[in-house]
């Protein structure tokens, strides 16, 4: 087993998943302002430190994705944030893209940037304790999109990123996120997501990326959030598994889904069903941002001194996700809370 494969398995196995706490300052500011908390360096650190010190980190979170600001911060007890996360037997991840920018040649689509100087930045992050990284390509579905240009340029960037990350001895998370925005059907989502993922793997292979040493972070296959189509958890699981079986090479150790704007319970129920129906060899787990954090953020915003209550809220959600990653979740566990 290669070192990179060992890292990927350690992050994803035993009912663990990933906490995506890599919101850039702009995104974190929006999330804090929505709950009437001032966004400053101290508050961003405070909320994240509360989550990273919660007791279920040890059982449920195999890795945390951080943003550049956070990986350099120190806790109230003068530990570095990487030391705090590592003390829970969880690994450090870092977002290394510099964001989705307007794609020249397309009116509404984006290309994710950050390749310039990446080799040097990776050395710095490794020295700070990072052992895995994240890069997110963003795709739209509509009558015109995704364009061939967006599919091809984002796959190329993801593959060049992944090759550099493995050269730096870290595991790259490949995140091609097909947004839920729009009125498309689940079948449109299936067709487009499959094409996008296949193109990513074509480029990854061309760039000689070791597929045993990556983690795929895709969206689930869902109807658009403005679509009138309603489908069951079983159908979502069936379509998502069909997509991954057809487009992901079998060497890939695991898939960690993004929550993509689903509610906490939807993201949990769908992951649970995917595990119940899983007919692939891939580990199927979570790399959730909002679906792990938003309940805790709402709770904390009402009383920022209530650390215990905020941690209990986070612990509950992490436990539900961990059960779902093992196909052991039931909605009664969420109702009885
Ligand atoms: C945590 O949010 C990340 C986005 O941050 P920026 O937009 O500020 O770069 C995002 O990449 C996230 O990791 C994934 O989309 C998964 O998050 P959700 O909330 O969809 O599970």
mmCIF file with all atom_site columns, N, CA, C and O in Angstrom, residues 27-64:
data_model
loop_
_atom_site.group_PDB
_atom_site.id
_atom_site.type_symbol
_atom_site.label_atom_id
_atom_site.label_alt_id
_atom_site.label_comp_id
_atom_site.label_asym_id
_atom_site.label_entity_id
_atom_site.label_seq_id
_atom_site.pdbx_PDB_ins_code
_atom_site.Cartn_x
_atom_site.Cartn_y
_atom_site.Cartn_z
_atom_site.occupancy
_atom_site.B_iso_or_equiv
_atom_site.pdbx_formal_charge
_atom_site.auth_seq_id
_atom_site.auth_comp_id
_atom_site.auth_asym_id
_atom_site.auth_atom_id
_atom_site.pdbx_PDB_model_num
ATOM 1   N N  . UNK A 1 27 ? -16.696 33.854 2.016  1.00 0.00 ? 27 UNK A N  1
ATOM 2   C CA . UNK A 1 27 ? -17.824 32.938 2.270  1.00 0.00 ? 27 UNK A CA 1
ATOM 3   C C  . UNK A 1 27 ? -18.146 32.874 3.753  1.00 0.00 ? 27 UNK A C  1
ATOM 4   O O  . UNK A 1 27 ? -19.311 32.910 4.162  1.00 0.00 ? 27 UNK A O  1
ATOM 5   N N  . UNK A 1 28 ? -17.104 32.820 4.587  1.00 0.00 ? 28 UNK A N  1
ATOM 6   C CA . UNK A 1 28 ? -17.338 32.746 6.039  1.00 0.00 ? 28 UNK A CA 1
ATOM 7   C C  . UNK A 1 28 ? -18.022 34.021 6.519  1.00 0.00 ? 28 UNK A C  1
ATOM 8   O O  . UNK A 1 28 ? -18.888 33.986 7.400  1.00 0.00 ? 28 UNK A O  1
ATOM 9   N N  . UNK A 1 29 ? -17.650 35.142 5.910  1.00 0.00 ? 29 UNK A N  1
ATOM 10  C CA . UNK A 1 29 ? -18.277 36.414 6.282  1.00 0.00 ? 29 UNK A CA 1
ATOM 11  C C  . UNK A 1 29 ? -19.769 36.370 5.973  1.00 0.00 ? 29 UNK A C  1
ATOM 12  O O  . UNK A 1 29 ? -20.595 36.742 6.815  1.00 0.00 ? 29 UNK A O  1
ATOM 13  N N  . UNK A 1 30 ? -20.140 35.836 4.802  1.00 0.00 ? 30 UNK A N  1
ATOM 14  C CA . UNK A 1 30 ? -21.574 35.712 4.460  1.00 0.00 ? 30 UNK A CA 1
ATOM 15  C C  . UNK A 1 30 ? -22.289 34.836 5.473  1.00 0.00 ? 30 UNK A C  1
ATOM 16  O O  . UNK A 1 30 ? -23.375 35.156 5.938  1.00 0.00 ? 30 UNK A O  1
ATOM 17  N N  . UNK A 1 31 ? -21.646 33.697 5.834  1.00 0.00 ? 31 UNK A N  1
ATOM 18  C CA . UNK A 1 31 ? -22.309 32.761 6.767  1.00 0.00 ? 31 UNK A CA 1
ATOM 19  C C  . UNK A 1 31 ? -22.484 33.403 8.145  1.00 0.00 ? 31 UNK A C  1
ATOM 20  O O  . UNK A 1 31 ? -23.518 33.243 8.785  1.00 0.00 ? 31 UNK A O  1
ATOM 21  N N  . UNK A 1 32 ? -21.471 34.150 8.599  1.00 0.00 ? 32 UNK A N  1
ATOM 22  C CA . UNK A 1 32 ? -21.556 34.770 9.931  1.00 0.00 ? 32 UNK A CA 1
ATOM 23  C C  . UNK A 1 32 ? -22.559 35.919 9.913  1.00 0.00 ? 32 UNK A C  1
ATOM 24  O O  . UNK A 1 32 ? -23.361 36.067 10.842 1.00 0.00 ? 32 UNK A O  1
ATOM 25  N N  . UNK A 1 33 ? -22.522 36.706 8.844  1.00 0.00 ? 33 UNK A N  1
ATOM 26  C CA . UNK A 1 33 ? -23.451 37.841 8.784  1.00 0.00 ? 33 UNK A CA 1
ATOM 27  C C  . UNK A 1 33 ? -24.900 37.373 8.765  1.00 0.00 ? 33 UNK A C  1
ATOM 28  O O  . UNK A 1 33 ? -25.776 37.999 9.351  1.00 0.00 ? 33 UNK A O  1
ATOM 29  N N  . UNK A 1 34 ? -25.144 36.240 8.137  1.00 0.00 ? 34 UNK A N  1
ATOM 30  C CA . UNK A 1 34 ? -26.501 35.686 8.067  1.00 0.00 ? 34 UNK A CA 1
ATOM 31  C C  . UNK A 1 34 ? -27.057 35.392 9.454  1.00 0.00 ? 34 UNK A C  1
ATOM 32  O O  . UNK A 1 34 ? -28.254 35.452 9.688  1.00 0.00 ? 34 UNK A O  1
ATOM 33  N N  . UNK A 1 35 ? -26.156 35.069 10.408 1.00 0.00 ? 35 UNK A N  1
ATOM 34  C CA . UNK A 1 35 ? -26.634 34.788 11.774 1.00 0.00 ? 35 UNK A CA 1
ATOM 35  C C  . UNK A 1 35 ? -26.254 35.928 12.732 1.00 0.00 ? 35 UNK A C  1
ATOM 36  O O  . UNK A 1 35 ? -26.170 35.741 13.948 1.00 0.00 ? 35 UNK A O  1
ATOM 37  N N  . UNK A 1 36 ? -25.982 37.103 12.142 1.00 0.00 ? 36 UNK A N  1
ATOM 38  C CA . UNK A 1 36 ? -25.709 38.320 12.923 1.00 0.00 ? 36 UNK A CA 1
ATOM 39  C C  . UNK A 1 36 ? -24.497 38.238 13.840 1.00 0.00 ? 36 UNK A C  1
ATOM 40  O O  . UNK A 1 36 ? -24.529 38.729 14.970 1.00 0.00 ? 36 UNK A O  1
ATOM 41  N N  . UNK A 1 37 ? -23.457 37.573 13.373 1.00 0.00 ? 37 UNK A N  1
ATOM 42  C CA . UNK A 1 37 ? -22.192 37.582 14.128 1.00 0.00 ? 37 UNK A CA 1
ATOM 43  C C  . UNK A 1 37 ? -21.182 38.338 13.273 1.00 0.00 ? 37 UNK A C  1
ATOM 44  O O  . UNK A 1 37 ? -21.115 38.135 12.055 1.00 0.00 ? 37 UNK A O  1
ATOM 45  N N  . UNK A 1 38 ? -20.414 39.217 13.910 1.00 0.00 ? 38 UNK A N  1
ATOM 46  C CA . UNK A 1 38 ? -19.423 39.981 13.155 1.00 0.00 ? 38 UNK A CA 1
ATOM 47  C C  . UNK A 1 38 ? -18.346 39.034 12.623 1.00 0.00 ? 38 UNK A C  1
ATOM 48  O O  . UNK A 1 38 ? -17.882 38.141 13.341 1.00 0.00 ? 38 UNK A O  1
ATOM 49  N N  . UNK A 1 39 ? -17.960 39.233 11.357 1.00 0.00 ? 39 UNK A N  1
ATOM 50  C CA . UNK A 1 39 ? -16.897 38.394 10.808 1.00 0.00 ? 39 UNK A CA 1
ATOM 51  C C  . UNK A 1 39 ? -15.558 39.085 11.006 1.00 0.00 ? 39 UNK A C  1
ATOM 52  O O  . UNK A 1 39 ? -15.228 40.040 10.321 1.00 0.00 ? 39 UNK A O  1
ATOM 53  N N  . UNK A 1 40 ? -14.803 38.631 12.005 1.00 0.00 ? 40 UNK A N  1
ATOM 54  C CA . UNK A 1 40 ? -13.434 39.107 12.158 1.00 0.00 ? 40 UNK A CA 1
ATOM 55  C C  . UNK A 1 40 ? -12.570 37.890 12.456 1.00 0.00 ? 40 UNK A C  1
ATOM 56  O O  . UNK A 1 40 ? -13.093 36.788 12.690 1.00 0.00 ? 40 UNK A O  1
ATOM 57  N N  . UNK A 1 41 ? -11.263 38.078 12.454 1.00 0.00 ? 41 UNK A N  1
ATOM 58  C CA . UNK A 1 41 ? -10.354 36.926 12.587 1.00 0.00 ? 41 UNK A CA 1
ATOM 59  C C  . UNK A 1 41 ? -10.631 36.155 13.877 1.00 0.00 ? 41 UNK A C  1
ATOM 60  O O  . UNK A 1 41 ? -10.637 34.925 13.903 1.00 0.00 ? 41 UNK A O  1
ATOM 61  N N  . UNK A 1 42 ? -10.911 36.914 14.951 1.00 0.00 ? 42 UNK A N  1
ATOM 62  C CA . UNK A 1 42 ? -11.123 36.289 16.259 1.00 0.00 ? 42 UNK A CA 1
ATOM 63  C C  . UNK A 1 42 ? -12.376 35.403 16.246 1.00 0.00 ? 42 UNK A C  1
ATOM 64  O O  . UNK A 1 42 ? -12.344 34.251 16.696 1.00 0.00 ? 42 UNK A O  1
ATOM 65  N N  . UNK A 1 43 ? -13.477 35.910 15.699 1.00 0.00 ? 43 UNK A N  1
ATOM 66  C CA . UNK A 1 43 ? -14.720 35.127 15.676 1.00 0.00 ? 43 UNK A CA 1
ATOM 67  C C  . UNK A 1 43 ? -14.626 33.910 14.760 1.00 0.00 ? 43 UNK A C  1
ATOM 68  O O  . UNK A 1 43 ? -15.163 32.841 15.070 1.00 0.00 ? 43 UNK A O  1
ATOM 69  N N  . UNK A 1 44 ? -13.927 34.088 13.625 1.00 0.00 ? 44 UNK A N  1
ATOM 70  C CA . UNK A 1 44 ? -13.796 32.943 12.710 1.00 0.00 ? 44 UNK A CA 1
ATOM 71  C C  . UNK A 1 44 ? -13.011 31.837 13.415 1.00 0.00 ? 44 UNK A C  1
ATOM 72  O O  . UNK A 1 44 ? -13.352 30.659 13.342 1.00 0.00 ? 44 UNK A O  1
ATOM 73  N N  . UNK A 1 45 ? -11.964 32.244 14.150 1.00 0.00 ? 45 UNK A N  1
ATOM 74  C CA . UNK A 1 45 ? -11.160 31.264 14.893 1.00 0.00 ? 45 UNK A CA 1
ATOM 75  C C  . UNK A 1 45 ? -11.966 30.622 16.021 1.00 0.00 ? 45 UNK A C  1
ATOM 76  O O  . UNK A 1 45 ? -11.925 29.402 16.204 1.00 0.00 ? 45 UNK A O  1
ATOM 77  N N  . UNK A 1 46 ? -12.688 31.460 16.741 1.00 0.00 ? 46 UNK A N  1
ATOM 78  C CA . UNK A 1 46 ? -13.434 30.974 17.911 1.00 0.00 ? 46 UNK A CA 1
ATOM 79  C C  . UNK A 1 46 ? -14.410 29.867 17.518 1.00 0.00 ? 46 UNK A C  1
ATOM 80  O O  . UNK A 1 46 ? -14.434 28.791 18.125 1.00 0.00 ? 46 UNK A O  1
ATOM 81  N N  . UNK A 1 47 ? -15.204 30.115 16.479 1.00 0.00 ? 47 UNK A N  1
ATOM 82  C CA . UNK A 1 47 ? -16.192 29.112 16.063 1.00 0.00 ? 47 UNK A CA 1
ATOM 83  C C  . UNK A 1 47 ? -15.484 27.827 15.628 1.00 0.00 ? 47 UNK A C  1
ATOM 84  O O  . UNK A 1 47 ? -15.871 26.722 16.019 1.00 0.00 ? 47 UNK A O  1
ATOM 85  N N  . UNK A 1 48 ? -14.428 27.978 14.855 1.00 0.00 ? 48 UNK A N  1
ATOM 86  C CA . UNK A 1 48 ? -13.755 26.780 14.340 1.00 0.00 ? 48 UNK A CA 1
ATOM 87  C C  . UNK A 1 48 ? -13.061 26.020 15.469 1.00 0.00 ? 48 UNK A C  1
ATOM 88  O O  . UNK A 1 48 ? -13.099 24.786 15.526 1.00 0.00 ? 48 UNK A O  1
ATOM 89  N N  . UNK A 1 49 ? -12.476 26.749 16.415 1.00 0.00 ? 49 UNK A N  1
ATOM 90  C CA . UNK A 1 49 ? -11.811 26.081 17.548 1.00 0.00 ? 49 UNK A CA 1
ATOM 91  C C  . UNK A 1 49 ? -12.827 25.263 18.359 1.00 0.00 ? 49 UNK A C  1
ATOM 92  O O  . UNK A 1 49 ? -12.526 24.166 18.831 1.00 0.00 ? 49 UNK A O  1
ATOM 93  N N  . UNK A 1 50 ? -14.028 25.811 18.520 1.00 0.00 ? 50 UNK A N  1
ATOM 94  C CA . UNK A 1 50 ? -15.077 25.089 19.268 1.00 0.00 ? 50 UNK A CA 1
ATOM 95  C C  . UNK A 1 50 ? -15.377 23.759 18.568 1.00 0.00 ? 50 UNK A C  1
ATOM 96  O O  . UNK A 1 50 ? -15.428 22.703 19.206 1.00 0.00 ? 50 UNK A O  1
ATOM 97  N N  . UNK A 1 51 ? -15.531 23.800 17.243 1.00 0.00 ? 51 UNK A N  1
ATOM 98  C CA . UNK A 1 51 ? -15.824 22.547 16.513 1.00 0.00 ? 51 UNK A CA 1
ATOM 99  C C  . UNK A 1 51 ? -14.656 21.573 16.597 1.00 0.00 ? 51 UNK A C  1
ATOM 100 O O  . UNK A 1 51 ? -14.841 20.383 16.879 1.00 0.00 ? 51 UNK A O  1
ATOM 101 N N  . UNK A 1 52 ? -13.448 22.085 16.383 1.00 0.00 ? 52 UNK A N  1
ATOM 102 C CA . UNK A 1 52 ? -12.285 21.182 16.332 1.00 0.00 ? 52 UNK A CA 1
ATOM 103 C C  . UNK A 1 52 ? -11.960 20.575 17.702 1.00 0.00 ? 52 UNK A C  1
ATOM 104 O O  . UNK A 1 52 ? -11.183 19.633 17.801 1.00 0.00 ? 52 UNK A O  1
ATOM 105 N N  . UNK A 1 53 ? -12.532 21.147 18.780 1.00 0.00 ? 53 UNK A N  1
ATOM 106 C CA . UNK A 1 53 ? -12.298 20.581 20.124 1.00 0.00 ? 53 UNK A CA 1
ATOM 107 C C  . UNK A 1 53 ? -13.450 19.682 20.569 1.00 0.00 ? 53 UNK A C  1
ATOM 108 O O  . UNK A 1 53 ? -13.423 19.160 21.675 1.00 0.00 ? 53 UNK A O  1
ATOM 109 N N  . UNK A 1 54 ? -14.475 19.517 19.734 1.00 0.00 ? 54 UNK A N  1
ATOM 110 C CA . UNK A 1 54 ? -15.649 18.733 20.143 1.00 0.00 ? 54 UNK A CA 1
ATOM 111 C C  . UNK A 1 54 ? -15.287 17.252 20.257 1.00 0.00 ? 54 UNK A C  1
ATOM 112 O O  . UNK A 1 54 ? -14.411 16.751 19.533 1.00 0.00 ? 54 UNK A O  1
ATOM 113 N N  . UNK A 1 55 ? -15.995 16.541 21.147 1.00 0.00 ? 55 UNK A N  1
ATOM 114 C CA . UNK A 1 55 ? -15.585 15.160 21.446 1.00 0.00 ? 55 UNK A CA 1
ATOM 115 C C  . UNK A 1 55 ? -15.770 14.195 20.270 1.00 0.00 ? 55 UNK A C  1
ATOM 116 O O  . UNK A 1 55 ? -15.006 13.252 20.112 1.00 0.00 ? 55 UNK A O  1
ATOM 117 N N  . UNK A 1 56 ? -16.783 14.433 19.405 1.00 0.00 ? 56 UNK A N  1
ATOM 118 C CA . UNK A 1 56 ? -17.003 13.494 18.304 1.00 0.00 ? 56 UNK A CA 1
ATOM 119 C C  . UNK A 1 56 ? -16.011 13.652 17.151 1.00 0.00 ? 56 UNK A C  1
ATOM 120 O O  . UNK A 1 56 ? -16.025 12.852 16.209 1.00 0.00 ? 56 UNK A O  1
ATOM 121 N N  . UNK A 1 57 ? -15.148 14.666 17.230 1.00 0.00 ? 57 UNK A N  1
ATOM 122 C CA . UNK A 1 57 ? -14.092 14.801 16.214 1.00 0.00 ? 57 UNK A CA 1
ATOM 123 C C  . UNK A 1 57 ? -13.312 13.491 16.111 1.00 0.00 ? 57 UNK A C  1
ATOM 124 O O  . UNK A 1 57 ? -13.017 13.002 15.028 1.00 0.00 ? 57 UNK A O  1
ATOM 125 N N  . UNK A 1 58 ? -12.989 12.946 17.264 1.00 0.00 ? 58 UNK A N  1
ATOM 126 C CA . UNK A 1 58 ? -12.146 11.746 17.342 1.00 0.00 ? 58 UNK A CA 1
ATOM 127 C C  . UNK A 1 58 ? -12.800 10.537 16.661 1.00 0.00 ? 58 UNK A C  1
ATOM 128 O O  . UNK A 1 58 ? -12.138 9.730  16.026 1.00 0.00 ? 58 UNK A O  1
ATOM 129 N N  . UNK A 1 59 ? -14.135 10.418 16.795 1.00 0.00 ? 59 UNK A N  1
ATOM 130 C CA . UNK A 1 59 ? -14.823 9.239  16.252 1.00 0.00 ? 59 UNK A CA 1
ATOM 131 C C  . UNK A 1 59 ? -15.307 9.428  14.819 1.00 0.00 ? 59 UNK A C  1
ATOM 132 O O  . UNK A 1 59 ? -15.470 8.459  14.095 1.00 0.00 ? 59 UNK A O  1
ATOM 133 N N  . UNK A 1 60 ? -15.590 10.679 14.455 1.00 0.00 ? 60 UNK A N  1
ATOM 134 C CA . UNK A 1 60 ? -16.328 10.892 13.190 1.00 0.00 ? 60 UNK A CA 1
ATOM 135 C C  . UNK A 1 60 ? -15.544 11.641 12.109 1.00 0.00 ? 60 UNK A C  1
ATOM 136 O O  . UNK A 1 60 ? -15.958 11.630 10.953 1.00 0.00 ? 60 UNK A O  1
ATOM 137 N N  . UNK A 1 61 ? -14.493 12.349 12.491 1.00 0.00 ? 61 UNK A N  1
ATOM 138 C CA . UNK A 1 61 ? -13.835 13.229 11.509 1.00 0.00 ? 61 UNK A CA 1
ATOM 139 C C  . UNK A 1 61 ? -12.402 12.749 11.246 1.00 0.00 ? 61 UNK A C  1
ATOM 140 O O  . UNK A 1 61 ? -11.498 12.930 12.070 1.00 0.00 ? 61 UNK A O  1
ATOM 141 N N  . UNK A 1 62 ? -12.197 12.154 10.073 1.00 0.00 ? 62 UNK A N  1
ATOM 142 C CA . UNK A 1 62 ? -10.871 11.637 9.714  1.00 0.00 ? 62 UNK A CA 1
ATOM 143 C C  . UNK A 1 62 ? -9.953  12.739 9.198  1.00 0.00 ? 62 UNK A C  1
ATOM 144 O O  . UNK A 1 62 ? -8.723  12.595 9.190  1.00 0.00 ? 62 UNK A O  1
ATOM 145 N N  . UNK A 1 63 ? -10.538 13.837 8.744  1.00 0.00 ? 63 UNK A N  1
ATOM 146 C CA . UNK A 1 63 ? -9.727  14.937 8.228  1.00 0.00 ? 63 UNK A CA 1
ATOM 147 C C  . UNK A 1 63 ? -10.539 16.219 8.206  1.00 0.00 ? 63 UNK A C  1
ATOM 148 O O  . UNK A 1 63 ? -11.764 16.177 8.089  1.00 0.00 ? 63 UNK A O  1
ATOM 149 N N  . UNK A 1 64 ? -9.838  17.339 8.365  1.00 0.00 ? 64 UNK A N  1
ATOM 150 C CA . UNK A 1 64 ? -10.508 18.650 8.315  1.00 0.00 ? 64 UNK A CA 1
ATOM 151 C C  . UNK A 1 64 ? -9.851  19.470 7.210  1.00 0.00 ? 64 UNK A C  1
ATOM 152 O O  . UNK A 1 64 ? -8.622  19.573 7.178  1.00 0.00 ? 64 UNK A O  1
#
